[in-house]
Coordinates of C-alpha atoms in Angstrom, one line a residue:
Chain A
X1 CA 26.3 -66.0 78.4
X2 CA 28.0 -66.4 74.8
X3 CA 29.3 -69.4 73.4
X4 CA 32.8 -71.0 75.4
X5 CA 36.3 -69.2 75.1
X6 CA 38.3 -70.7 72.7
X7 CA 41.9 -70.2 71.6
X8 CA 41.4 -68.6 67.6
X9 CA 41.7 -71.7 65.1
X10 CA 45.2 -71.6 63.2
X11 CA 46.9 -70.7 66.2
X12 CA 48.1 -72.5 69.4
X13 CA 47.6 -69.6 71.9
X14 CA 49.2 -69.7 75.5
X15 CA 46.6 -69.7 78.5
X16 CA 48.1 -69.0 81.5
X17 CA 46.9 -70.3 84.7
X18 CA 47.2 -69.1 87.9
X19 CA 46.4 -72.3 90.3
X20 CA 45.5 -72.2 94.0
X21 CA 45.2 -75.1 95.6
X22 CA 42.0 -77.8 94.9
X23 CA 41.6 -79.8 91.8
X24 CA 39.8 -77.0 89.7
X25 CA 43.0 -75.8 88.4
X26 CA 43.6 -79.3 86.8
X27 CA 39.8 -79.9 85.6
X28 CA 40.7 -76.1 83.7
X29 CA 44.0 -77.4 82.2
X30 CA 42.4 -80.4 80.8
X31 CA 39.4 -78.4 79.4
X32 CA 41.1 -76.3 77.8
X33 CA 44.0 -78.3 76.2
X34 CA 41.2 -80.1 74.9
X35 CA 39.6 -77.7 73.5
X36 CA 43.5 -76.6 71.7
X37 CA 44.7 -74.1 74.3
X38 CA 48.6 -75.1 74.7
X39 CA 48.4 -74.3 78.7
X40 CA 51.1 -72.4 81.5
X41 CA 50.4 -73.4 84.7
X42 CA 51.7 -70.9 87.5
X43 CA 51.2 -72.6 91.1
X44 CA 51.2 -70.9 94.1
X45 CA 53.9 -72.3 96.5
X46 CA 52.1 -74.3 99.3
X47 CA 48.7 -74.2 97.8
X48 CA 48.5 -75.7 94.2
X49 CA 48.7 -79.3 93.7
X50 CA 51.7 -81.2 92.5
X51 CA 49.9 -82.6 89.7
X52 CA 50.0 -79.2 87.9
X53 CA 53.8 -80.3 87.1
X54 CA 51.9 -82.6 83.9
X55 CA 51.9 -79.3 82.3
X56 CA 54.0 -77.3 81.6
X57 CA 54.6 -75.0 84.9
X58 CA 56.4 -72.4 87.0
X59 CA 55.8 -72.0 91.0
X60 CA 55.8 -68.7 92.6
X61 CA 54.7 -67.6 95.5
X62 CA 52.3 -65.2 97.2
X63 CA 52.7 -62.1 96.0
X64 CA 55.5 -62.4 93.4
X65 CA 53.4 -61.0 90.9
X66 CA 56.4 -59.8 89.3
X67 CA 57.5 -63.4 88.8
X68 CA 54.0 -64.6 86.9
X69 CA 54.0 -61.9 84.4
X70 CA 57.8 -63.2 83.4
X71 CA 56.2 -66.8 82.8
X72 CA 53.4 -65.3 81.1
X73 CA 55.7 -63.4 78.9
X74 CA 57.9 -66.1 78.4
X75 CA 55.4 -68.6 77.7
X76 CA 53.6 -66.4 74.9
X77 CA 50.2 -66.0 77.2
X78 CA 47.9 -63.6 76.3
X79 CA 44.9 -64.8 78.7
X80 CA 44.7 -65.9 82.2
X81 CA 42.7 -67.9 84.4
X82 CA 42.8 -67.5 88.0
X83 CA 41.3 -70.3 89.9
X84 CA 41.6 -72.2 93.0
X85 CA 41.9 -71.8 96.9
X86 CA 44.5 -70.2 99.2
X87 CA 45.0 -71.6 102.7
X88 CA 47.2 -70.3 105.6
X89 CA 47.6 -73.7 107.1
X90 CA 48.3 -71.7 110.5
X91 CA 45.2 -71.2 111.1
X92 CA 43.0 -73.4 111.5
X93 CA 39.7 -73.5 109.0
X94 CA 40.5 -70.5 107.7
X95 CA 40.4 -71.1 103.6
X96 CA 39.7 -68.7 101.0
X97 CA 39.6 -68.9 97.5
X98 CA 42.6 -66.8 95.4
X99 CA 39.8 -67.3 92.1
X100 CA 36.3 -68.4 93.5
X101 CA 35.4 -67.6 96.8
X102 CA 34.8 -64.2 97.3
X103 CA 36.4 -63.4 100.9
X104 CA 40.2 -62.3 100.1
X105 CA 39.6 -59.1 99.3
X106 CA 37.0 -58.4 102.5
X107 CA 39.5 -60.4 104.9
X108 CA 42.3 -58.5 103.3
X109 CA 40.7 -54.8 104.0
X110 CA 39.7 -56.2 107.5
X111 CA 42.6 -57.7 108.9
X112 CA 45.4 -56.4 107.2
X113 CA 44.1 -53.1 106.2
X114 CA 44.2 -54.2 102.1
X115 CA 42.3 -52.7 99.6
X116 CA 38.6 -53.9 99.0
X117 CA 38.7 -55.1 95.4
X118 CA 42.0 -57.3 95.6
X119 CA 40.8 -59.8 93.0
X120 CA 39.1 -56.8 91.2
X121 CA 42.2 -55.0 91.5
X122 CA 44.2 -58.3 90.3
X123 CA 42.1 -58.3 87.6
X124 CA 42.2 -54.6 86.0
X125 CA 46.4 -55.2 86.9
X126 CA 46.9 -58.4 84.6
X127 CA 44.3 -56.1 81.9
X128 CA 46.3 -53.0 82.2
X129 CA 49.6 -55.4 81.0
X130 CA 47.7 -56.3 77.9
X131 CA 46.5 -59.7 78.9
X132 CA 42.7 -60.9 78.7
X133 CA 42.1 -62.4 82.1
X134 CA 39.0 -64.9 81.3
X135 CA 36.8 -67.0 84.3
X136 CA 37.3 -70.4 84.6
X137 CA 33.5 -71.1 83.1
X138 CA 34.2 -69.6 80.0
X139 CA 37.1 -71.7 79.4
X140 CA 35.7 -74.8 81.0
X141 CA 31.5 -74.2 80.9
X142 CA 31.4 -77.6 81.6
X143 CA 32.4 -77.1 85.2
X144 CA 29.4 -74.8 85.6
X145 CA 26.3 -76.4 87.5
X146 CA 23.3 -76.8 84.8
X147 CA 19.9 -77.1 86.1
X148 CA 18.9 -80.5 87.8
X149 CA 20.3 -83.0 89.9
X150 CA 23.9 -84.2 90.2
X151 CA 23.7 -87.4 91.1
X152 CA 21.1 -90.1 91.9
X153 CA 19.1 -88.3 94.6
X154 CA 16.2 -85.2 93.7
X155 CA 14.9 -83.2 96.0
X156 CA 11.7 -84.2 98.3
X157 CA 8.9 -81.6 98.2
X158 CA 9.7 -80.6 102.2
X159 CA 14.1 -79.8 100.8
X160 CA 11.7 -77.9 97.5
X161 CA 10.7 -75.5 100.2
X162 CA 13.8 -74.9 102.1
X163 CA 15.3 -74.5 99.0
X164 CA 12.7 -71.8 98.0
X165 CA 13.1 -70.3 101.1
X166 CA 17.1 -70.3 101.6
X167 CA 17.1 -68.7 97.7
X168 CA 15.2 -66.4 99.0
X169 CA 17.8 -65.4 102.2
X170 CA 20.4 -65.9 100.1
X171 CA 19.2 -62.9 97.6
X172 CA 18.7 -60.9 100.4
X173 CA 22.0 -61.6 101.7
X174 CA 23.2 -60.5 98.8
X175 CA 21.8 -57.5 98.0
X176 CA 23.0 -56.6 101.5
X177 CA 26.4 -57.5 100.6
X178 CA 26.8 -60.3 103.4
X179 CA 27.5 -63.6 101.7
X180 CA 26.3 -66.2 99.5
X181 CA 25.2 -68.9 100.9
X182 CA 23.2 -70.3 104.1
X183 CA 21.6 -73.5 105.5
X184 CA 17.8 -73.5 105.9
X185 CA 16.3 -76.8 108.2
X186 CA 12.3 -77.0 107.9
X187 CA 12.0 -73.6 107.1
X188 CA 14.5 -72.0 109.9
X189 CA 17.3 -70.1 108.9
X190 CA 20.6 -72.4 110.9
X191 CA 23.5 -70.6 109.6
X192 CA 23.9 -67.9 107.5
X193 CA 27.8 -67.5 105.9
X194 CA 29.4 -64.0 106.0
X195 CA 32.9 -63.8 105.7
X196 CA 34.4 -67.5 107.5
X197 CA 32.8 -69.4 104.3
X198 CA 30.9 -72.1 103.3
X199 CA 33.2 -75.1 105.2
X200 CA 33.1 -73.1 108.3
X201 CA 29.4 -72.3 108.3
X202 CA 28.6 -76.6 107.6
X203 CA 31.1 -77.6 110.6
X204 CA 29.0 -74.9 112.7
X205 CA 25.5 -76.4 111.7
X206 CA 26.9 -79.6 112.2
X207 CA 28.1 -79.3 115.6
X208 CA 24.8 -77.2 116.4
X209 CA 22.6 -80.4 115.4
X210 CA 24.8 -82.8 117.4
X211 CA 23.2 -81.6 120.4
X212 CA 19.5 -83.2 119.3
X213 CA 21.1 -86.3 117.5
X214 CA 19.4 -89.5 117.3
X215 CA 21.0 -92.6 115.5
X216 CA 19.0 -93.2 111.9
X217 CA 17.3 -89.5 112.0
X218 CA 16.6 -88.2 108.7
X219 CA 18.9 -86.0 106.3
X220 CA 16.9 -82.4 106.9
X221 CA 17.3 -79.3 105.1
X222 CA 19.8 -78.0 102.7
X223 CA 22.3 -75.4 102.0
X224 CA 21.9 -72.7 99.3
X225 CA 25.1 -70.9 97.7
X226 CA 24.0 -68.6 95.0
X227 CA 26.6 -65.5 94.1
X228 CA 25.8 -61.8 94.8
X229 CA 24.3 -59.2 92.4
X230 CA 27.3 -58.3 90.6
X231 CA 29.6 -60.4 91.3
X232 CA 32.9 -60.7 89.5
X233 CA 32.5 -64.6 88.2
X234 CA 35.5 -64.2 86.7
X235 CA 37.6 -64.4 89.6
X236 CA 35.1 -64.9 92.3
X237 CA 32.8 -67.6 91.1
X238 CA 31.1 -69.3 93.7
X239 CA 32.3 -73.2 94.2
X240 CA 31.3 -76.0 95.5
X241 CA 33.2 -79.8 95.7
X242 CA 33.3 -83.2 97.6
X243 CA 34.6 -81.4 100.2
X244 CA 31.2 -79.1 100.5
X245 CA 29.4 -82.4 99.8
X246 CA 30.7 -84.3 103.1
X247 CA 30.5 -80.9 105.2
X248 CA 26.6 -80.8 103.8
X249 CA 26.2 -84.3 104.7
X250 CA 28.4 -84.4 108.4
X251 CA 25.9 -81.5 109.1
X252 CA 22.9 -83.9 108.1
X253 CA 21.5 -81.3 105.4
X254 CA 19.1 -83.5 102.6
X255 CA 21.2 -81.8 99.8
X256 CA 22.4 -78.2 98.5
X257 CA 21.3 -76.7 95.9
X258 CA 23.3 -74.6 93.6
X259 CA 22.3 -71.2 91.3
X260 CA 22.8 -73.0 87.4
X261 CA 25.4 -71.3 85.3
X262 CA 26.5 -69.3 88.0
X263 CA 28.3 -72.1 90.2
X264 CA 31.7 -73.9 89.8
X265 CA 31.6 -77.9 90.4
X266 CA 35.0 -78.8 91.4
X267 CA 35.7 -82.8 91.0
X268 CA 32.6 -83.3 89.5
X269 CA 32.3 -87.0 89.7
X270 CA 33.8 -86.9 93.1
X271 CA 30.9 -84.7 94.1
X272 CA 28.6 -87.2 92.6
X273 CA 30.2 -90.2 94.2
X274 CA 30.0 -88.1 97.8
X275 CA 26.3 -87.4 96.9
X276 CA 25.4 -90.5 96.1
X277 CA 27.3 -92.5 99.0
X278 CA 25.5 -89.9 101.3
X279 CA 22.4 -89.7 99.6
X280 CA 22.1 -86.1 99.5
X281 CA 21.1 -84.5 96.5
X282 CA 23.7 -81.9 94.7
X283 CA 20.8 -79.6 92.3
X284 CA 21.3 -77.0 90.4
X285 CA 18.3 -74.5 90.5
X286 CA 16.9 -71.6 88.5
X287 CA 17.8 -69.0 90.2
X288 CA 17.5 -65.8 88.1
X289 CA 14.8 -63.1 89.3
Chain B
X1 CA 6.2 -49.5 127.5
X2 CA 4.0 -49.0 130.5
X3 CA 5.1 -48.3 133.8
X4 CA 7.1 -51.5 135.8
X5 CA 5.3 -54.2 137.0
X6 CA 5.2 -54.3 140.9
X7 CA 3.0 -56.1 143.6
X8 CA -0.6 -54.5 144.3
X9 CA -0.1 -53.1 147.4
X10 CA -0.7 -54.0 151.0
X11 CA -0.1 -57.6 149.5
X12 CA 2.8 -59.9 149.6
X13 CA 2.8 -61.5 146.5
X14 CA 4.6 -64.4 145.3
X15 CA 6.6 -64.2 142.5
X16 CA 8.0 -67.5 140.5
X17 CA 11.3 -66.9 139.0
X18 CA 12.2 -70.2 136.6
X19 CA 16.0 -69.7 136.8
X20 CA 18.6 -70.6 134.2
X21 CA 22.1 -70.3 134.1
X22 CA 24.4 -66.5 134.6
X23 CA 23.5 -64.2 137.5
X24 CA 20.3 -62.7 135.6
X25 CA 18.1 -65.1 137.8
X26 CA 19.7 -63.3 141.2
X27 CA 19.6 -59.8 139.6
X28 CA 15.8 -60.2 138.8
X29 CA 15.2 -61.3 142.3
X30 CA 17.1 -58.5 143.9
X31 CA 14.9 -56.0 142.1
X32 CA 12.1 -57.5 143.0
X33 CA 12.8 -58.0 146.3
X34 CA 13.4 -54.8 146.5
X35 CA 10.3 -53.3 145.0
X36 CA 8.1 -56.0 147.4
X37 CA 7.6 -58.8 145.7
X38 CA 8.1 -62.5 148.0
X39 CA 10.3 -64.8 145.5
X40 CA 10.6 -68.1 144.9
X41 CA 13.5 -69.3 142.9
X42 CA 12.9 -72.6 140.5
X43 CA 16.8 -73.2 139.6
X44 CA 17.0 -75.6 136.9
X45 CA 19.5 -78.0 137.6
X46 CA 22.9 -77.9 136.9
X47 CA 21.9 -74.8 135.3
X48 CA 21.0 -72.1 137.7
X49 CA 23.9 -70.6 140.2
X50 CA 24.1 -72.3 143.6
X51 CA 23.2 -68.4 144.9
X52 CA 19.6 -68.6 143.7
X53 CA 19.6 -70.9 147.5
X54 CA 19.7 -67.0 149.2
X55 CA 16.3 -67.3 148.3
X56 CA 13.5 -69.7 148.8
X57 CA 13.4 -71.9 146.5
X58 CA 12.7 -75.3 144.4
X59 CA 15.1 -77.3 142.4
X60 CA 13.9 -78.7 139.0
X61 CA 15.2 -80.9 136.0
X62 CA 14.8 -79.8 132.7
X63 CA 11.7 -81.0 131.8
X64 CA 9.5 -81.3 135.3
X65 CA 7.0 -79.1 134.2
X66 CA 4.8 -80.6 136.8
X67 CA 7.7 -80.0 139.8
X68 CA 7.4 -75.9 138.7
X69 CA 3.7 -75.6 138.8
X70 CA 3.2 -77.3 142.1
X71 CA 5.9 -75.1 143.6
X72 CA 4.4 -72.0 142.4
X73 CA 0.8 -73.3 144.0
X74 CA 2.7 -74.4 147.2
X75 CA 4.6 -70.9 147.6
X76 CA 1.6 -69.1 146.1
X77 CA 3.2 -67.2 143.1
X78 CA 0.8 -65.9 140.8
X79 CA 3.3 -64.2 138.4
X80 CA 6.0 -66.0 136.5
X81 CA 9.5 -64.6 135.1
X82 CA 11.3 -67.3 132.7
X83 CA 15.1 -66.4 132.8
X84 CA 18.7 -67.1 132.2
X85 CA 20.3 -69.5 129.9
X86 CA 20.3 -73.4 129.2
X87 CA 23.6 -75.1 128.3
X88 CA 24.6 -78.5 127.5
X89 CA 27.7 -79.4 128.8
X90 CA 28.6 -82.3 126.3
X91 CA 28.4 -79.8 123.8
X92 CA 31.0 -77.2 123.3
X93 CA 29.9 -73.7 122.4
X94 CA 26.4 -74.3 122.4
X95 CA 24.6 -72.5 125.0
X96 CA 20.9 -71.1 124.8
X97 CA 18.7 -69.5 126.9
X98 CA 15.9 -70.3 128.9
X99 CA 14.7 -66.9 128.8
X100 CA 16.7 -64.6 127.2
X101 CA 17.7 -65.9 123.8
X102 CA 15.7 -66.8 121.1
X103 CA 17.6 -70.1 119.3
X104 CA 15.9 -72.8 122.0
X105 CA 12.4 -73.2 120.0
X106 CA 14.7 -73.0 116.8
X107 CA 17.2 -76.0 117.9
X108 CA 14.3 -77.9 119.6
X109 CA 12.3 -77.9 116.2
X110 CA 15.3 -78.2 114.1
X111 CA 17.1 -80.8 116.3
X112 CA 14.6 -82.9 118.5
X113 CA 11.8 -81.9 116.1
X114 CA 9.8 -80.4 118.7
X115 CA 8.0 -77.4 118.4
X116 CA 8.4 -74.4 117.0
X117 CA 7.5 -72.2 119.9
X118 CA 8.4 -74.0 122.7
X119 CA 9.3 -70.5 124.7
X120 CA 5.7 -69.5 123.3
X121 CA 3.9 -72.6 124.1
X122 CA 5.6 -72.5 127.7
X123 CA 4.4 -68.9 128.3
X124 CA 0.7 -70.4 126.8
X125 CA 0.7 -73.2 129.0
X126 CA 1.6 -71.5 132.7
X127 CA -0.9 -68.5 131.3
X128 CA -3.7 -71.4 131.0
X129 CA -3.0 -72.4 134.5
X130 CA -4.1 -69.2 135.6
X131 CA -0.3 -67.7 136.3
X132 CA 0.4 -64.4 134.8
X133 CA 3.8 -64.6 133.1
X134 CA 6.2 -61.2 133.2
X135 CA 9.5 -60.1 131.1
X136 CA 12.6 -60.1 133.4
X137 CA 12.4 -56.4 132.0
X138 CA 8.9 -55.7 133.5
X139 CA 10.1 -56.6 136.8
X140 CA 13.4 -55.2 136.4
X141 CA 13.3 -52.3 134.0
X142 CA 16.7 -51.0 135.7
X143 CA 18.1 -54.7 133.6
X144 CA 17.3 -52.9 130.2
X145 CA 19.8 -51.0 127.7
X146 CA 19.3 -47.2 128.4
X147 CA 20.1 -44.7 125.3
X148 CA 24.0 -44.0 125.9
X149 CA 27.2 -45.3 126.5
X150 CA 27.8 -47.5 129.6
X151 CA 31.2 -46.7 130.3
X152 CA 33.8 -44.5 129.6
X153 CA 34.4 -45.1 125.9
X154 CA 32.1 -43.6 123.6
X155 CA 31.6 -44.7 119.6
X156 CA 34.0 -42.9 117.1
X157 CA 32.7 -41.6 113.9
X158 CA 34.1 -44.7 112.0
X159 CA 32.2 -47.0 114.6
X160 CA 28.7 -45.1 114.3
X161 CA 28.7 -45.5 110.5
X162 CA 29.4 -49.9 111.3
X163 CA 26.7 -49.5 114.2
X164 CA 24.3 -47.5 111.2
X165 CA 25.2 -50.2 108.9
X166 CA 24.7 -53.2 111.0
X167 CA 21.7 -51.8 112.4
X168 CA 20.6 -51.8 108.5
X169 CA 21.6 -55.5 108.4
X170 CA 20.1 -56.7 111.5
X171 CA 16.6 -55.5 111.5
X172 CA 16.9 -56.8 107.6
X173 CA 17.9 -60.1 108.9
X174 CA 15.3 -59.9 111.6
X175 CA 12.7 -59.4 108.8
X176 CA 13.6 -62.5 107.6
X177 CA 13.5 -64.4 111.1
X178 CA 16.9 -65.0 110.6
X179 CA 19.1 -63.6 114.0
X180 CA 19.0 -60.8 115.8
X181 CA 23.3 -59.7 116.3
X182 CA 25.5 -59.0 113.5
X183 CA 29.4 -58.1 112.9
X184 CA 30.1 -55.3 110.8
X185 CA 33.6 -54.0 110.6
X186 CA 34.8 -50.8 108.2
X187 CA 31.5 -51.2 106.3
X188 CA 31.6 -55.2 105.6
X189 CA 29.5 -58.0 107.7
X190 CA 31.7 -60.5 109.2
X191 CA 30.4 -62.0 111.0
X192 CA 26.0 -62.9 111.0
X193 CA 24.3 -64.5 113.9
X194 CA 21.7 -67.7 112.9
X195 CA 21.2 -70.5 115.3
X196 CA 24.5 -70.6 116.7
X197 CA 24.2 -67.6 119.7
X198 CA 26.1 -64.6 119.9
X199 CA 29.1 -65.8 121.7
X200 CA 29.7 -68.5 119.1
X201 CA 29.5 -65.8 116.5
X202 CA 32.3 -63.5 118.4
X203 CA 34.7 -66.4 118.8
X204 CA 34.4 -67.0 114.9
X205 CA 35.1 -63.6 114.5
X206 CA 38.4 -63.8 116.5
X207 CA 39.6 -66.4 114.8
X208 CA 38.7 -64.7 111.0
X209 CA 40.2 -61.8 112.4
X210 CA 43.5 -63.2 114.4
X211 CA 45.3 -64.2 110.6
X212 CA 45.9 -60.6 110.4
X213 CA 46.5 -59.6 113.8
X214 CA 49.6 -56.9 114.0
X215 CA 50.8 -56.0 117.6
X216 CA 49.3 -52.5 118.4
X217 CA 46.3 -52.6 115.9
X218 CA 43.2 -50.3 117.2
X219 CA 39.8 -51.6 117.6
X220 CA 37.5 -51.7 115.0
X221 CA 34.2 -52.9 114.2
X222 CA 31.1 -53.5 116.2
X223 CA 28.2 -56.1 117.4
X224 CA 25.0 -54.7 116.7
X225 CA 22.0 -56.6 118.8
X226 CA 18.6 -55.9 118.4
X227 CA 15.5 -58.0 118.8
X228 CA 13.7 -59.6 116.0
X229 CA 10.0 -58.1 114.9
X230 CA 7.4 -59.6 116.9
X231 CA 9.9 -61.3 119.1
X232 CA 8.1 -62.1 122.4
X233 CA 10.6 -60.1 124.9
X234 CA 8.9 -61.5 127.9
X235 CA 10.5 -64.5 127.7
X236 CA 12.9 -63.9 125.0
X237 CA 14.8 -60.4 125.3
X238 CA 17.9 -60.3 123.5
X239 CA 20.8 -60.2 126.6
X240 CA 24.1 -59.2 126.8
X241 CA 26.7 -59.8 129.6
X242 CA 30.5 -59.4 130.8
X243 CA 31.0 -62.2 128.4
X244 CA 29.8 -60.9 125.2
X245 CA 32.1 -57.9 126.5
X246 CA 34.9 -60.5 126.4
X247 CA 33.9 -61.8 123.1
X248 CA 33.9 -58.9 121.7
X249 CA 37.3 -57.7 123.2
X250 CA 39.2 -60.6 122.2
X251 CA 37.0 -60.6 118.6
X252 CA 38.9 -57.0 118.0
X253 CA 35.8 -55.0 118.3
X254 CA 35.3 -50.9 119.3
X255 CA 32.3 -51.8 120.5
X256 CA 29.0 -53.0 121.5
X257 CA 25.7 -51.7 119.9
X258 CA 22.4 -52.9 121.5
X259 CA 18.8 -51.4 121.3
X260 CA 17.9 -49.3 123.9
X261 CA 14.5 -50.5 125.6
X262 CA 14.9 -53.7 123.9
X263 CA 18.0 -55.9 125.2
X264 CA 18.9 -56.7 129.2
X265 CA 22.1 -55.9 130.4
X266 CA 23.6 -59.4 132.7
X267 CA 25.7 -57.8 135.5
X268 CA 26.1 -54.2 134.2
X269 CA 28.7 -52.9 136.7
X270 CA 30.8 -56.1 135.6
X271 CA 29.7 -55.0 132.1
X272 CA 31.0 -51.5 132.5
X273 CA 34.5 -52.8 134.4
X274 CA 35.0 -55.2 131.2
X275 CA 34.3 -52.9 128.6
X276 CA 36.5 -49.9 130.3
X277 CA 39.3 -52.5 130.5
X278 CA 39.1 -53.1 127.2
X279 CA 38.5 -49.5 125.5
X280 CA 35.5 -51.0 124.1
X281 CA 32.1 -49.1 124.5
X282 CA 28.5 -50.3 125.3
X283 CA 25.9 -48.2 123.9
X284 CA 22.7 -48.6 123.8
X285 CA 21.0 -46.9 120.6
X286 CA 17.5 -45.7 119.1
X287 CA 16.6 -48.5 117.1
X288 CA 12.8 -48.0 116.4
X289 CA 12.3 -47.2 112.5

């Protein structure tokens, strides 16, 4: 990876950014006003955050495409991020990510007939209007997981080998084209996640180890979320947050372990706090090769 | 697969049948009775169907390992089958089999940190008593998928290139000792089978699938099943039944894969009836190589 993105010095260049819901859009806006982007936040109606309103900001909603390249016009941006989830509230656990998780385009083709490559297709649409669409870790590389652990807790030899071994299912999910992430408990693959997504794949595991609970058993095992050969990052970077932190820990996983520089961390300190009030471990991992 | 196991003749042999749950249990004793062998049902309780009582028979708790042995000694069965599934109750969704699905050594290990091959050890242990343990499928080889469709509705081009594809996937995530049933619809996995059972798998694909459900919209997509490499079929055949029909109706599916010689068939003629009701096929496919 090169150096961060930067707005060219002299200038006070517009970054547009298209926000789903979660706090990554925010973390993004601060990054990169900080670094001397002067920032357009577009929210999607229902799904971003109030909080967006700090900057300055226009709503539209699903689909009015037409609408954000007007504010991105009128607000003088030449380069977008897109980042952050999409819910339908109507149904329940159903989330997907509009910028980092990878399933709109595949529940798009398969349940309303859409095209495979929506985000890729988003992508080469906002490029063909002339505007630089960048991923949210080139803007903000310090949301990116480095290698390590997050918080207080490292991983035990026993969660070293389910880790080696859930990298090692996760690549071959990948290169399959299934998913990007699964949980691994002493060396047994739990749950695998294909297209209902990380949340819905920990609430499974965790209502599959109900069934042997005990009162003070052991956090076991972990879940491993690496991204797919080939992966557009720039819109489909795999995430994880406080929310995938008390999923890992409801489903009494030792930790997760995350692919360094190749993972968003979403509420950062929240995810550290969760970690560390669970204590799970949050690592990043080398997981090149 | 050699000819199907049968009593030496001029004998009446005695043949154990450790019941679990769904009508497999009565279907294996049928066929044997028919082919004549003497059976003695051991219905685990609250488990096995209140019909296994047409036969003579023993009532067991999970668990009285001593209970089955002196019951096969006192109605002098020689030959074991282990079959039909183990639910509990208190938990929804989670259902495994005794004898026909693979996940109880998995949860056992995982959850109660037993052992790894419980299914395995069980089979060990009843063989070191001197019993000689049989698949369901050597007793009734008339229970086993058969190359073909079932009932009326026959794969479509666009459905044998998912079942091609999600053969591809399972017997890759069998490699892995991952699951043995998959979801592949227009070319994408949706859906992948770990611990959780194939019916909990379908019902998480109805509900990915029913935020884009349009009145009218055709069937598409299939369930591939296959067993796992090495897994031990006598006590651990993969199984389908009128209910993973129904799963895979309401989940939107075309269509049922499963490997010919390799999978038992619960209640076929209830099979067929569901899957013509449905427009959905059954077929059973080559899946060696």
């Amino acid at each position: 990876m090169s150096g961060p993105a930067g707005p060219a010095s002299g200038s006070a260049p517009g970054l547009g950014i298209l926000a789903g819901g979660t706090g990554m859009p925010l973390a993004v806006a601060a990054s990169a006003t900080a670094k001397g982007w002067r920032v357009h936040m577009i929210g999607v109606r229902g799904e971003a955050i109030p909080e967006i309103e700090r900057y300055s900001h226009t709503w539209v909603s699903l689909g009015e495409i037409g609408k954000v390249l007007a504010a991105l016009k009128q607000h003088d941006c030449s380069e977008l991020v897109i980042i952050g989830s999409v819910t339908r509230p109507d149904f329940r656990s159903l989330r997907f990510d509009l910028g980092a998780v990878r399933n709109l385009p595949l529940l798009l083709k398969v349940m309303v007939g859409g095209d495979d490559h929506v985000l890729g297709g988003l992508v080469k649409f906002f490029e063909a209007k002339g505007l630089v669409v960048r991923g949210a870790h080139e803007v903000a590389p310090e949301l990116v997981a480095t290698l390590g652990s997050l918080g207080r807790v490292s991983p035990t030899a026993d969660a070293a080998s389910d880790i080696a071994h859930g990298s090692k299912v996760v690549k071959a999910l990948g290169a399959l084209d299934i998913g990007q992430a699964a949980v691994v408990v002493r060396g047994h693959v739990l749950a695998v996640e294909a297209a209902e997504g990380t949340d819905a794949m920990l609430a499974r595991t965790r209502d599959l180890r109900r069934w042997g609970e005990k009162s003070g058993q052991k956090r076991l095992g972990v879940l491993v979320k690496l991204p797919k050969p080939g992966q557009e990052l720039r819109v489909d970077m795999p995430t994880i947050g406080p929310r995938t932190v008390e999923g890992a820990a409801a489903a009494g996983l030792a930790g997760i372990a995350i692919a360094a520089g190749h993972v968003l961390i979403a509420e950062r300190s929240a995810v550290i706090a969760a970690a560390d009030a669970h204590g799970l471990f949050v690592a990043g991992i080398d997981a090149a090769g």
